[in-house]
């Protein structure tokens, strides 16, 4: 009951980059599920994370606030974060709530992954 | 074309309203971006109605014809009400990126919709909002 | 805990009813199988209401407490009505696997729900059905 | 507008077996989308098809009737068909409507694929 309406998959890429794919509703539980997945990847040694929101069409402000919180934690540990595959509405929400100041926002997964390379931080 | 939903304040019930927006939006010929914007706005309005209203609330959706056809969305609750003018009318009064967990709902609603009217008194709060179809060729 | 949906006869609007079943079912503690059975039944009832009813119809969902708590689902339209007794009451009168595109709706409703009552006269058809929670330990 | 609420993926496995994954709502359009995918695979030479309904939670009787129709066509061409990953409600619906007389129904993809081997028909 009241299970997250979100489908999460995580992977660690060759160069130690953590990847989270989230499809579904980013509310309280969905945001927390993404946050937990992120903490686990960072705890496992990933310095950079890509969060792919392809398949996420609906969010709420509480869910996004929880994402903001993990971003702060990851920054504190000098980690890097990028989002990709946002719908225009989600991109706009991230911008309004200021998430774009903490994380890169990219059109697709490749662009997000590459951003860390050119950064020299991956 | 009208939808009226009487919904109880239970977890995730806002997704019923979002699904109704999607269905009516598609029937009206609204594009995907418009539908998603209205969906997020209606979700925020439902969450407020559930948090500050009573044990149930009402959502009304309607297509409005006219020079620029649009969807009208109303979310109505019977809670204690509030003074909408005392809430920041837009994000200019707010520091971008300040990590506040709360207080984003009305801002998002105003940014995502084309027009928003809020009337509120103890016992009846109504958030009424419009989104144009914008699918002109 | 009650849900009332006034829905227009537009494509996929039955999914709004299915989403409401899911939400209310979860709030009532119904298991996933039960929720899915009720969802398919309500979808079939909505499709009938849209096909044979008018331009809109009503869906009501409610939790019923009692010795065995259950969900009540009502789908109501204002079409010309029909004689439910003239329709096959269960699949025993029907050849399994006969490839008929139509005529499966009421059969599925009766098989998937625990109890079904249909009342119909010109101008008011109401399909009322119940599903027990069956989540006893 | 009125686009299918279904997500389809098709693949041809090594041994010429066709695979269709359908996640979403099997209504008119969804059933037709599956039927089209099946015709294409059979037209491309697949004699056996597995239809994986993992991720499909909701169906209607018209959609299932359309599936019945493709099954008949595939049978006429001496093809074989198996379904897998049905929810209990979908399995019950298939049984009521008699689809289980035309196609094997298996718990998972592996069981469905293997069924053709032991059949000697793959
Ligand atoms: N339906 C409502 N009934 C009563 N008060 C409301 C309602 N909607 C909003 N408010 C008031 O406006 C404030 C701002 O709302 P909102 O921007 O959605 O942020 P949040 O609900 O996260 O605090 C709320 O804290 C509440 O005081
Ligand atoms: N809401 C309704 N209003 C009028 N007639 C109905 C209604 N629901 C069912 N019927 C009648 O019962 C018949 C059987 O319905 P059903 O089993 O759902 O199959 P189908 O709708 O595919 O024909 C319909 O063909 C129709 O004549």
Coordinates of C-alpha atoms and ligand atoms in Angstrom, one line a residue:
Chain A
X1 CA 0.0 0.0 0.0
X2 CA 1.2 3.5 -0.9
X3 CA 4.1 1.9 -2.7
X4 CA 6.1 4.3 -4.9
X5 CA 4.5 4.7 -8.3
X6 CA 8.0 4.7 -9.8
X7 CA 10.2 2.2 -11.6
X8 CA 13.9 2.6 -10.8
X9 CA 16.9 1.0 -12.4
X10 CA 20.5 1.7 -11.4
X11 CA 23.8 0.8 -13.0
X12 CA 27.5 1.7 -12.6
X13 CA 29.1 2.4 -15.9
X14 CA 32.7 1.4 -16.8
X15 CA 34.2 4.7 -15.7
X16 CA 32.6 4.6 -12.3
X17 CA 29.7 6.8 -13.3
X18 CA 26.4 6.0 -11.5
X19 CA 23.3 5.8 -13.6
X20 CA 19.7 6.0 -12.3
X21 CA 16.7 5.6 -14.6
X22 CA 13.4 6.7 -13.0
X23 CA 10.1 6.2 -14.8
X24 CA 6.9 7.1 -13.0
X25 CA 5.6 9.6 -10.5
X26 CA 8.2 11.6 -8.6
X27 CA 6.2 12.4 -5.4
X28 CA 7.3 11.9 -1.8
X29 CA 8.0 8.2 -2.2
X30 CA 9.3 8.5 -5.7
X31 CA 11.7 11.3 -4.8
X32 CA 12.8 9.3 -1.7
X33 CA 13.4 6.2 -3.9
X34 CA 15.6 8.2 -6.2
X35 CA 17.4 9.8 -3.2
X36 CA 18.0 6.3 -1.7
X37 CA 19.4 5.0 -5.0
X38 CA 21.6 8.0 -5.3
X39 CA 23.0 7.6 -1.8
X40 CA 23.7 3.9 -2.5
X41 CA 25.6 4.7 -5.6
X42 CA 27.6 7.5 -4.0
X43 CA 28.3 5.3 -1.0
X44 CA 29.6 2.6 -3.4
X45 CA 32.1 5.1 -4.7
X46 CA 30.4 6.8 -7.6
X47 CA 31.5 10.5 -7.7
X48 CA 29.3 11.4 -10.6
X49 CA 25.7 10.5 -11.2
X50 CA 23.3 10.7 -14.2
X51 CA 19.6 10.6 -13.4
X52 CA 17.6 9.7 -16.5
X53 CA 14.0 10.8 -16.2
X54 CA 12.8 9.2 -19.5
X55 CA 9.4 7.8 -18.8
X56 CA 8.8 10.3 -16.0
X57 CA 5.9 12.5 -17.0
X58 CA 4.6 13.7 -13.7
X59 CA 6.2 15.2 -10.6
X60 CA 5.2 17.2 -7.6
X61 CA 6.9 19.9 -5.7
X62 CA 7.5 17.8 -2.6
X63 CA 9.2 15.1 -4.8
X64 CA 11.4 17.6 -6.5
X65 CA 12.3 19.2 -3.1
X66 CA 13.6 15.8 -2.0
X67 CA 15.7 15.6 -5.2
X68 CA 17.1 19.0 -4.2
X69 CA 18.1 17.7 -0.9
X70 CA 20.1 14.8 -2.3
X71 CA 21.7 17.1 -4.7
X72 CA 23.0 19.2 -1.8
X73 CA 24.4 16.2 -0.1
X74 CA 26.1 15.0 -3.2
X75 CA 27.6 18.5 -3.7
X76 CA 28.9 18.5 -0.1
X77 CA 30.8 15.3 -1.0
X78 CA 32.2 17.1 -4.1
X79 CA 30.2 14.8 -6.3
X80 CA 28.6 15.8 -9.6
X81 CA 25.1 15.3 -10.9
X82 CA 23.4 15.6 -14.3
X83 CA 19.8 15.0 -15.3
X84 CA 18.6 14.0 -18.8
X85 CA 15.4 13.3 -20.7
X86 CA 13.3 15.8 -19.0
X87 CA 9.9 16.8 -20.5
X88 CA 9.5 20.5 -21.0
X89 CA 7.3 20.8 -18.0
X90 CA 9.8 19.0 -15.7
X91 CA 12.6 21.1 -17.1
X92 CA 10.6 24.2 -16.4
X93 CA 9.8 23.0 -12.8
X94 CA 13.5 22.3 -12.2
X95 CA 14.4 25.7 -13.4
X96 CA 11.7 27.4 -11.3
X97 CA 12.8 25.5 -8.2
X98 CA 16.5 26.1 -8.9
X99 CA 17.7 22.6 -9.5
X100 CA 19.5 23.7 -12.6
X101 CA 21.9 25.6 -10.4
X102 CA 23.0 22.4 -8.8
X103 CA 23.0 19.9 -11.7
X104 CA 23.5 19.9 -15.5
X105 CA 20.4 19.3 -17.5
X106 CA 20.9 17.5 -20.8
X107 CA 18.7 16.4 -23.6
X108 CA 19.8 12.7 -23.6
X109 CA 21.9 10.2 -21.7
X110 CA 24.9 10.5 -24.0
X111 CA 25.1 14.3 -23.5
X112 CA 24.8 13.9 -19.8
X113 CA 27.6 11.2 -19.6
X114 CA 29.9 13.2 -21.9
X115 CA 29.5 16.3 -19.8
X116 CA 31.5 14.8 -17.0
X117 CA 34.3 13.8 -19.4
X118 CA 34.8 17.3 -20.8
X119 CA 34.5 18.5 -17.2
X120 CA 37.5 16.4 -16.4
X121 CA 35.8 15.3 -13.3
X122 CA 34.7 11.7 -14.1
Chain B
X1 CA -17.1 18.3 -22.7
X2 CA -16.9 18.3 -18.9
X3 CA -15.4 16.2 -16.2
X4 CA -16.3 16.4 -12.5
X5 CA -14.4 14.3 -9.9
X6 CA -15.4 14.0 -6.3
X7 CA -12.3 12.6 -4.7
X8 CA -11.4 11.5 -1.2
X9 CA -8.2 12.7 0.4
X10 CA -6.2 9.4 0.0
X11 CA -2.7 8.9 -1.2
X12 CA -2.1 9.3 -5.0
X13 CA -5.7 10.3 -5.7
X14 CA -4.2 13.4 -7.4
X15 CA -3.2 11.0 -10.2
X16 CA -6.9 10.4 -11.0
X17 CA -7.2 14.1 -11.7
X18 CA -4.0 14.0 -13.8
X19 CA -5.4 11.1 -15.8
X20 CA -8.6 13.0 -16.4
X21 CA -6.5 16.0 -17.6
X22 CA -4.7 13.7 -20.0
X23 CA -7.9 12.2 -21.4
X24 CA -9.8 15.4 -21.8
X25 CA -6.7 17.2 -23.1
X26 CA -6.3 14.5 -25.8
X27 CA -9.9 14.7 -26.7
X28 CA -9.6 18.5 -27.0
X29 CA -6.5 18.2 -29.2
X30 CA -4.1 19.7 -26.6
X31 CA -0.5 18.8 -27.2
X32 CA 1.6 16.6 -24.9
X33 CA 3.5 19.6 -23.4
X34 CA 0.3 21.4 -22.6
X35 CA -1.2 18.3 -21.0
X36 CA 1.8 17.7 -18.9
X37 CA 1.9 21.3 -17.6
X38 CA -1.8 21.1 -16.7
X39 CA -1.2 17.7 -15.0
X40 CA 1.5 19.0 -12.7
X41 CA -0.6 22.1 -11.9
X42 CA -3.7 20.0 -11.0
X43 CA -1.5 17.7 -8.9
X44 CA -0.3 20.6 -6.9
X45 CA -3.8 22.0 -6.5
X46 CA -5.1 18.6 -5.4
X47 CA -2.3 18.2 -2.8
X48 CA -3.2 21.6 -1.3
X49 CA -6.8 20.7 -1.2
X50 CA -6.0 17.5 0.6
X51 CA -3.6 19.1 3.0
X52 CA -5.6 22.2 3.9
X53 CA -9.1 21.0 3.0
X54 CA -11.3 18.3 4.5
X55 CA -11.6 14.7 3.8
X56 CA -12.7 15.2 0.2
X57 CA -12.5 17.7 -2.6
X58 CA -13.8 18.4 -6.1
X59 CA -12.0 18.7 -9.4
X60 CA -13.8 20.1 -12.5
X61 CA -12.3 20.2 -16.0
X62 CA -13.9 21.7 -19.0
X63 CA -13.1 22.7 -22.6
X64 CA -13.8 26.3 -23.4
X65 CA -14.3 27.3 -27.0
X66 CA -13.5 30.7 -28.2
X67 CA -10.9 32.6 -30.2
X68 CA -8.3 30.7 -28.4
X69 CA -9.8 27.5 -27.0
X70 CA -8.6 26.5 -23.6
X71 CA -9.0 24.0 -20.8
X72 CA -10.5 25.2 -17.5
X73 CA -9.5 23.4 -14.3
X74 CA -11.1 24.0 -10.9
X75 CA -10.1 22.5 -7.6
X76 CA -12.4 23.1 -4.8
X77 CA -12.1 22.2 -1.1
X78 CA -14.1 23.0 2.1
X79 CA -11.2 23.7 4.4
X80 CA -10.4 26.7 6.5
X81 CA -9.2 28.8 3.5
X82 CA -6.4 31.3 3.2
X83 CA -5.5 34.6 1.9
X84 CA -4.1 34.0 -1.6
X85 CA -2.7 37.6 -1.8
X86 CA -0.6 36.9 1.2
X87 CA 1.2 34.2 -0.7
X88 CA 3.9 35.2 -3.2
X89 CA 2.1 35.9 -6.5
X90 CA 5.1 34.8 -8.5
X91 CA 8.7 33.7 -8.1
X92 CA 10.1 37.2 -8.3
X93 CA 9.6 37.6 -4.6
X94 CA 11.4 34.3 -4.0
X95 CA 15.0 33.3 -4.0
X96 CA 15.6 30.9 -6.8
X97 CA 17.1 27.6 -5.7
X98 CA 16.5 28.1 -2.0
X99 CA 16.0 24.7 -0.7
X100 CA 12.6 25.0 0.8
X101 CA 10.5 21.9 0.9
X102 CA 7.3 23.8 0.9
X103 CA 5.7 26.8 -0.7
X104 CA 6.3 25.8 -4.3
X105 CA 2.8 24.7 -5.2
X106 CA 1.1 28.0 -6.0
X107 CA 4.2 29.2 -7.7
X108 CA 4.3 26.2 -10.0
X109 CA 0.6 26.5 -10.7
X110 CA 1.0 30.2 -11.7
X111 CA 4.0 29.5 -13.9
X112 CA 2.6 26.4 -15.7
X113 CA -0.9 27.8 -16.4
X114 CA -1.9 30.7 -18.5
X115 CA -4.3 32.2 -16.0
X116 CA -5.1 31.5 -12.4
X117 CA -7.9 32.8 -10.1
X118 CA -8.1 31.9 -6.4
X119 CA -11.1 32.6 -4.2
X120 CA -11.0 31.5 -0.7
X121 CA -13.1 31.9 2.5
X122 CA -13.5 29.6 5.4
X123 CA -15.3 26.6 4.1
X124 CA -14.8 27.2 0.4
X125 CA -11.5 27.5 -1.5
X126 CA -11.6 27.4 -5.2
X127 CA -8.5 27.5 -7.4
X128 CA -9.5 28.1 -11.0
X129 CA -7.0 28.0 -13.8
X130 CA -6.8 28.0 -17.6
X131 CA -4.5 26.6 -20.2
X132 CA -4.7 27.5 -23.9
X133 CA -4.5 24.8 -26.4
X134 CA -1.8 26.6 -28.4
X135 CA -2.0 24.0 -31.2
X136 CA -2.6 26.6 -33.8
X137 CA -1.0 25.6 -37.1
Chain C
X1 CA -14.5 6.9 1.4
X2 CA -16.3 7.6 -1.9
X3 CA -15.4 8.6 -5.4
X4 CA -17.8 10.0 -7.9
X5 CA -16.7 10.6 -11.5
X6 CA -18.8 12.4 -14.1
X7 CA -17.1 11.5 -17.3
X8 CA -17.7 12.5 -21.0
X9 CA -17.7 9.8 -23.6
X10 CA -14.3 10.4 -25.1
X11 CA -11.6 7.9 -26.0
X12 CA -9.7 6.3 -23.1
X13 CA -11.8 8.0 -20.4
X14 CA -12.4 4.5 -18.9
X15 CA -8.8 4.7 -17.8
X16 CA -9.8 7.5 -15.4
X17 CA -12.2 5.1 -13.8
X18 CA -9.5 2.4 -13.7
X19 CA -7.1 4.8 -12.0
X20 CA -9.7 5.7 -9.4
X21 CA -10.2 2.0 -8.7
X22 CA -6.5 1.6 -8.2
X23 CA -6.3 4.5 -5.8
X24 CA -9.3 3.7 -3.8
X25 CA -8.4 0.0 -3.8
X26 CA -5.0 0.8 -2.4
X27 CA -6.4 3.1 0.3
X28 CA -8.8 0.2 1.3
X29 CA -6.0 -2.3 1.4
X30 CA -7.2 -4.3 -1.6
X31 CA -4.5 -6.5 -3.1
X32 CA -3.1 -6.0 -6.6
X33 CA -5.1 -8.9 -8.1
X34 CA -8.4 -7.6 -6.7
X35 CA -7.6 -4.1 -8.0
X36 CA -6.8 -5.4 -11.5
X37 CA -10.0 -7.5 -11.6
X38 CA -12.2 -4.5 -10.6
X39 CA -10.3 -2.3 -13.1
X40 CA -11.0 -4.6 -16.0
X41 CA -14.7 -4.9 -14.9
X42 CA -15.1 -1.1 -14.6
X43 CA -13.4 -0.6 -18.0
X44 CA -16.0 -2.9 -19.6
X45 CA -18.9 -1.2 -17.9
X46 CA -17.6 2.2 -19.0
X47 CA -17.3 1.1 -22.6
X48 CA -20.9 -0.1 -22.5
X49 CA -22.1 3.1 -21.0
X50 CA -20.2 5.0 -23.7
X51 CA -21.4 2.9 -26.5
X52 CA -25.1 2.5 -25.5
X53 CA -25.5 5.6 -23.3
X54 CA -25.4 9.3 -24.1
X55 CA -22.5 11.7 -24.2
X56 CA -21.6 11.3 -20.5
X57 CA -21.9 8.8 -17.7
X58 CA -21.2 8.5 -14.0
X59 CA -19.0 6.1 -12.1
X60 CA -19.3 5.8 -8.3
X61 CA -16.8 3.8 -6.1
X62 CA -17.2 3.2 -2.4
X63 CA -15.7 1.2 0.3
X64 CA -18.2 -0.9 2.2
X65 CA -17.3 -2.0 5.7
X66 CA -18.8 -5.2 7.2
X67 CA -17.9 -8.7 8.0
X68 CA -16.2 -9.0 4.7
X69 CA -15.3 -5.4 3.5
X70 CA -15.7 -4.8 -0.2
X71 CA -15.6 -2.2 -2.9
X72 CA -18.8 -1.2 -4.5
X73 CA -18.7 0.1 -8.1
X74 CA -21.6 1.7 -10.0
X75 CA -21.6 2.8 -13.6
X76 CA -24.7 4.7 -14.7
X77 CA -25.7 6.0 -18.1
X78 CA -28.8 7.6 -19.5
X79 CA -29.1 5.7 -22.7
X80 CA -32.0 3.7 -24.1
X81 CA -31.4 0.8 -21.7
X82 CA -31.6 -3.0 -22.3
X83 CA -33.0 -6.2 -20.8
X84 CA -30.1 -7.6 -18.8
X85 CA -31.9 -11.0 -18.5
X86 CA -31.9 -11.4 -22.2
X87 CA -28.1 -11.2 -22.2
X88 CA -26.3 -14.4 -21.3
X89 CA -25.9 -14.4 -17.5
X90 CA -22.7 -16.4 -17.6
X91 CA -20.4 -18.1 -20.0
X92 CA -22.1 -21.5 -19.7
X93 CA -24.5 -20.4 -22.4
X94 CA -21.7 -19.4 -24.6
X95 CA -19.2 -21.4 -26.7
X96 CA -15.7 -20.9 -25.2
X97 CA -13.2 -19.7 -27.7
X98 CA -15.7 -18.7 -30.3
X99 CA -14.2 -15.7 -32.0
X100 CA -16.8 -13.1 -31.4
X101 CA -15.6 -9.6 -31.2
X102 CA -18.5 -8.5 -29.1
X103 CA -20.6 -9.6 -26.3
X104 CA -17.9 -10.3 -23.8
X105 CA -18.3 -7.3 -21.6
X106 CA -21.0 -8.4 -19.3
X107 CA -19.6 -11.9 -19.1
X108 CA -16.2 -10.6 -17.9
X109 CA -17.9 -8.3 -15.4
X110 CA -19.8 -11.2 -13.9
X111 CA -16.7 -13.4 -13.8
X112 CA -14.3 -10.9 -12.4
X113 CA -16.6 -9.4 -9.7
X114 CA -18.2 -11.1 -6.7
X115 CA -21.7 -9.8 -7.2
X116 CA -23.4 -7.9 -10.0
X117 CA -26.8 -6.2 -10.2
X118 CA -28.0 -4.5 -13.3
X119 CA -31.1 -2.3 -13.5
X120 CA -32.1 -0.8 -16.7
X121 CA -35.0 1.2 -18.2
X122 CA -35.0 3.7 -21.0
X123 CA -33.0 6.7 -19.7
X124 CA -31.3 5.0 -16.8
X125 CA -29.1 2.0 -16.8
X126 CA -27.1 1.2 -13.7
X127 CA -24.5 -1.6 -13.4
X128 CA -23.7 -2.1 -9.7
X129 CA -21.0 -4.6 -8.7
X130 CA -19.0 -5.6 -5.7
X131 CA -15.6 -7.0 -5.0
X132 CA -14.5 -8.3 -1.6
X133 CA -11.1 -7.3 -0.3
X134 CA -10.1 -10.9 0.3
X135 CA -7.0 -9.8 2.1
X136 CA -7.8 -11.8 5.3
X137 CA -4.6 -13.1 6.9
Chain D
X1 CA -4.6 12.1 -30.5
X2 CA -6.0 8.8 -29.5
X3 CA -2.6 7.2 -29.9
X4 CA -2.2 3.7 -28.5
X5 CA -1.5 3.7 -24.7
X6 CA 0.9 0.8 -25.2
X7 CA 4.6 0.5 -25.5
X8 CA 5.7 -2.2 -27.9
X9 CA 9.1 -3.8 -28.5
X10 CA 9.9 -6.5 -31.0
X11 CA 12.9 -8.7 -31.5
X12 CA 13.8 -11.8 -33.5
X13 CA 15.8 -14.3 -31.4
X14 CA 18.6 -16.4 -32.7
X15 CA 16.5 -19.4 -33.6
X16 CA 14.1 -17.3 -35.6
X17 CA 11.6 -17.0 -32.8
X18 CA 9.7 -13.7 -32.8
X19 CA 9.3 -11.8 -29.5
X20 CA 6.8 -9.0 -28.8
X21 CA 6.8 -7.2 -25.5
X22 CA 3.7 -5.1 -24.8
X23 CA 3.4 -2.8 -21.8
X24 CA 0.3 -0.7 -21.5
X25 CA -3.4 -0.8 -22.3
X26 CA -4.6 -3.5 -24.7
X27 CA -7.7 -1.8 -26.1
X28 CA -8.7 -1.4 -29.8
X29 CA -5.5 0.4 -30.7
X30 CA -3.3 -1.6 -28.4
X31 CA -4.6 -4.9 -29.7
X32 CA -4.2 -3.7 -33.2
X33 CA -0.6 -2.6 -32.5
X34 CA 0.2 -6.0 -31.2
X35 CA -1.5 -7.6 -34.2
X36 CA 0.5 -5.5 -36.6
X37 CA 3.8 -6.3 -34.9
X38 CA 2.9 -10.0 -35.0
X39 CA 2.0 -9.9 -38.8
X40 CA 5.3 -8.2 -39.5
X41 CA 7.3 -10.8 -37.6
X42 CA 5.4 -13.7 -39.3
X43 CA 5.8 -11.9 -42.7
X44 CA 9.5 -11.7 -41.9
X45 CA 9.7 -15.5 -41.5
X46 CA 9.0 -16.1 -37.8
X47 CA 7.0 -19.3 -37.4
X48 CA 6.8 -19.0 -33.6
X49 CA 5.9 -16.0 -31.6
X50 CA 6.1 -15.1 -27.9
X51 CA 4.0 -12.2 -26.7
X52 CA 5.3 -11.0 -23.3
X53 CA 2.7 -9.0 -21.4
X54 CA 4.9 -7.9 -18.5
X55 CA 3.9 -4.4 -17.8
X56 CA 0.4 -4.8 -19.2
X57 CA -2.1 -4.5 -16.3
X58 CA -5.2 -3.5 -18.2
X59 CA -7.1 -4.8 -21.2
X60 CA -10.5 -4.7 -22.6
X61 CA -12.6 -7.3 -24.4
X62 CA -12.3 -5.6 -27.8
X63 CA -8.5 -5.5 -27.5
X64 CA -8.4 -9.2 -26.6
X65 CA -10.8 -10.0 -29.5
X66 CA -8.3 -8.4 -31.8
X67 CA -5.5 -10.6 -30.3
X68 CA -7.8 -13.7 -31.0
X69 CA -8.0 -12.7 -34.6
X70 CA -4.3 -12.5 -35.1
X71 CA -4.0 -15.9 -33.4
X72 CA -6.3 -17.4 -35.9
X73 CA -4.3 -16.0 -38.8
X74 CA -1.1 -17.3 -37.3
X75 CA -2.6 -20.7 -36.8
X76 CA -3.8 -20.7 -40.5
X77 CA -0.2 -20.3 -41.5
X78 CA 0.8 -23.1 -39.2
X79 CA 2.6 -20.7 -36.8
X80 CA 2.8 -21.1 -33.1
X81 CA 2.0 -18.6 -30.4
X82 CA 2.7 -18.4 -26.7
X83 CA 2.0 -15.7 -24.1
X84 CA 3.9 -15.0 -20.9
X85 CA 3.8 -12.8 -17.8
X86 CA 0.0 -12.4 -17.6
X87 CA -1.5 -11.0 -14.4
X88 CA -4.1 -13.3 -12.8
X89 CA -6.9 -11.1 -14.2
X90 CA -5.5 -11.1 -17.7
X91 CA -5.0 -14.9 -17.5
X92 CA -8.6 -15.3 -16.4
X93 CA -9.8 -13.1 -19.2
X94 CA -7.9 -15.1 -21.8
X95 CA -9.3 -18.3 -20.4
X96 CA -12.9 -17.0 -20.4
X97 CA -12.6 -15.8 -23.9
X98 CA -10.9 -19.0 -25.0
X99 CA -7.4 -17.7 -26.0
X100 CA -5.8 -20.5 -24.0
X101 CA -7.1 -22.9 -26.7
X102 CA -5.0 -21.2 -29.3
X103 CA -1.9 -20.4 -27.5
X104 CA 0.3 -21.6 -24.7
X105 CA 0.3 -19.5 -21.6
X106 CA 3.5 -19.4 -19.5
X107 CA 4.6 -17.8 -16.4
X108 CA 7.7 -16.2 -17.8
X109 CA 9.6 -15.6 -21.0
X110 CA 12.0 -18.5 -20.6
X111 CA 9.2 -21.0 -20.1
X112 CA 7.4 -19.7 -23.2
X113 CA 10.5 -19.8 -25.4
X114 CA 11.4 -23.3 -24.1
X115 CA 7.9 -24.6 -24.9
X116 CA 8.6 -24.3 -28.6
X117 CA 11.9 -26.3 -28.3
X118 CA 10.3 -29.3 -26.5
X119 CA 7.5 -29.0 -29.1
X120 CA 10.1 -29.6 -31.7
X121 CA 8.5 -26.8 -33.7
X122 CA 10.9 -23.9 -33.3
Ligands
LIG1 N1 -6.5 24.9 -0.6 C1 -5.9 25.6 0.3 N2 -6.5 25.8 1.5 C2 -5.9 26.6 2.5 N3 -4.7 27.1 2.4 C3 -4.0 26.9 1.2 C4 -4.6 26.2 0.2 N4 -3.7 26.1 -0.9 C5 -2.6 26.8 -0.4 N5 -2.8 27.3 0.8 C6 -1.9 28.2 1.6 O1 -0.9 28.7 0.8 C7 0.4 28.3 1.2 C8 1.3 28.1 0.0 O2 0.8 27.0 -0.8 P1 1.8 26.2 -1.7 O3 2.4 27.2 -2.6 O4 1.0 25.2 -2.4 O5 2.8 25.6 -0.8 P2 2.7 24.5 0.3 O6 1.4 23.9 0.3 O7 3.8 23.5 0.0 O8 3.0 25.2 1.6 C9 0.2 27.1 2.0 O9 1.2 26.9 2.9 C10 -1.2 27.3 2.7 O10 -1.0 28.1 3.8
LIG2 N1 -25.2 0.3 -20.6 C1 -25.9 -0.4 -21.5 N2 -27.0 0.2 -22.2 C2 -27.7 -0.4 -23.1 N3 -27.4 -1.7 -23.5 C3 -26.4 -2.3 -22.9 C4 -25.6 -1.7 -21.9 N4 -24.6 -2.6 -21.5 C5 -24.8 -3.7 -22.3 N5 -25.9 -3.5 -23.1 C6 -26.4 -4.6 -24.0 O1 -26.0 -5.8 -23.7 C7 -25.2 -6.4 -24.8 C8 -24.1 -7.2 -24.3 O2 -23.1 -6.3 -23.7 P1 -21.6 -6.7 -23.6 O3 -21.6 -8.1 -23.0 O4 -20.9 -5.7 -22.8 O5 -21.1 -6.9 -25.0 P2 -20.9 -5.8 -26.2 O6 -21.1 -4.4 -25.6 O7 -19.5 -6.0 -26.6 O8 -22.0 -6.1 -27.2 C9 -24.9 -5.2 -25.6 O9 -24.7 -5.6 -27.0 C10 -26.0 -4.3 -25.4 O10 -27.1 -4.7 -26.3

